C-alpha positions as a printed Julia matrix, in Angstrom:
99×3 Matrix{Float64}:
   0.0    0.0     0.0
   1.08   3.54   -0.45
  -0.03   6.47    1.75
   0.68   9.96   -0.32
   0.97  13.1     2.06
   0.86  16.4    -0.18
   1.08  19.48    1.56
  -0.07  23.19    0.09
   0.94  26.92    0.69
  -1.44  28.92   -1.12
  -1.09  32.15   -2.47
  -2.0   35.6    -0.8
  -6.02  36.43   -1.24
  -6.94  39.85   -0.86
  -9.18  38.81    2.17
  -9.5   35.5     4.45
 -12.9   34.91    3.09
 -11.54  34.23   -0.74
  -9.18  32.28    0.69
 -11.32  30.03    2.63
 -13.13  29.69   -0.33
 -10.38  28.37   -2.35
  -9.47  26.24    0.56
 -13.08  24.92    1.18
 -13.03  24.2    -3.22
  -9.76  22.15   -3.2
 -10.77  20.26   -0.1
 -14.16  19.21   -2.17
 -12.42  19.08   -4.95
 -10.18  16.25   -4.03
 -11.98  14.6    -1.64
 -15.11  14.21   -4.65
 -12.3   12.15   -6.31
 -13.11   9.43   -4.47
 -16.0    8.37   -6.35
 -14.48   8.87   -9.66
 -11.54   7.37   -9.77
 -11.67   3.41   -8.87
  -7.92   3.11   -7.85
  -8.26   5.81   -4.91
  -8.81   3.89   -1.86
  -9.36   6.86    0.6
  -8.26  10.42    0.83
  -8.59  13.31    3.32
  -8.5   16.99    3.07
  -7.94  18.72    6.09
  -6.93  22.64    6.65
  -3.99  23.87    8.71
  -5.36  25.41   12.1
  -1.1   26.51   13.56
  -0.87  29.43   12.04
   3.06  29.21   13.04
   3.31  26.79   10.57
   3.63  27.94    7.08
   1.31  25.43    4.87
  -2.54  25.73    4.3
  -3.83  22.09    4.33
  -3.25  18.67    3.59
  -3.8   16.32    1.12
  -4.31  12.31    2.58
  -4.66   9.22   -0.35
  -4.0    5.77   -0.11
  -3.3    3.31   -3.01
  -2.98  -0.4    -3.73
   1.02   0.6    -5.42
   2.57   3.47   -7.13
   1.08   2.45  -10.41
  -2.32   3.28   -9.02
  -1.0    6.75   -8.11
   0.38   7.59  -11.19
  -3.11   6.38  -12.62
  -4.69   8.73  -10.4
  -2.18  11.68  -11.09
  -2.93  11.24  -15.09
  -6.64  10.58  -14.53
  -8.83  13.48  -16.0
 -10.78  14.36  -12.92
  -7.79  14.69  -11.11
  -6.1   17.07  -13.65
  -8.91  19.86  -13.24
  -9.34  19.68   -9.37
  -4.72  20.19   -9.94
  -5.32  22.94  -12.4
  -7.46  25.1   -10.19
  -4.96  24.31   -7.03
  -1.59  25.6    -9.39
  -3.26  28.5    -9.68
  -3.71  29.14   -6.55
  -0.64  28.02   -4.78
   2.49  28.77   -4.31
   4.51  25.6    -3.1
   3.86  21.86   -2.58
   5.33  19.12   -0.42
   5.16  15.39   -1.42
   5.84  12.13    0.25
   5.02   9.04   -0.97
   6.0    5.7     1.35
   4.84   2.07    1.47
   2.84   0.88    4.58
């Protein structure tokens, strides 16, 4: 199994309210993934409440193997909920590990 951990810093909003917003559409953007795309066995969305720390939220999938990710990374769905979060962020964090 793989667990992938993807962390996001979005960009500055001129208020906290368009941010949320953006927040609030990539977390139900992702998470709506699960029902379209058969090799996603679960993900989570979750939002950053430290506001020390310097990322927004949290991205949470598991998959069978890496194949299934990289199915999942190509898969259409998946390539508009990522087109609407590059334009809105400004720097990701990946891990990918077996468990």
């Amino acid at each position: 199994m793989i667990k992938h951990i993807v962390m996001f810093k979005l960009k500055d909003f001129d208020c906290e309210s368009d941010k949320i917003a953006a927040m609030n559409r990539i977390k139900s953007g992702l998470e709506s993934l699960q029902e379209k795309i058969s090799v996603l066995r679960k993900i989570q969305v979750e939002f950053n409440v430290n506001p020390d720390e310097e990322y927004d939220l949290v991205l949470v999938a598991e998959f069978n193997n890496l194949n299934d990710l990289e199915i999942y990374t190509k898969h259409p769905e998946h390539v508009k909920v990522s087109a609407f979060i590059a334009e809105n962020r400004v720097k990701r964090a990946c891990v990918d590990y077996e468990f």
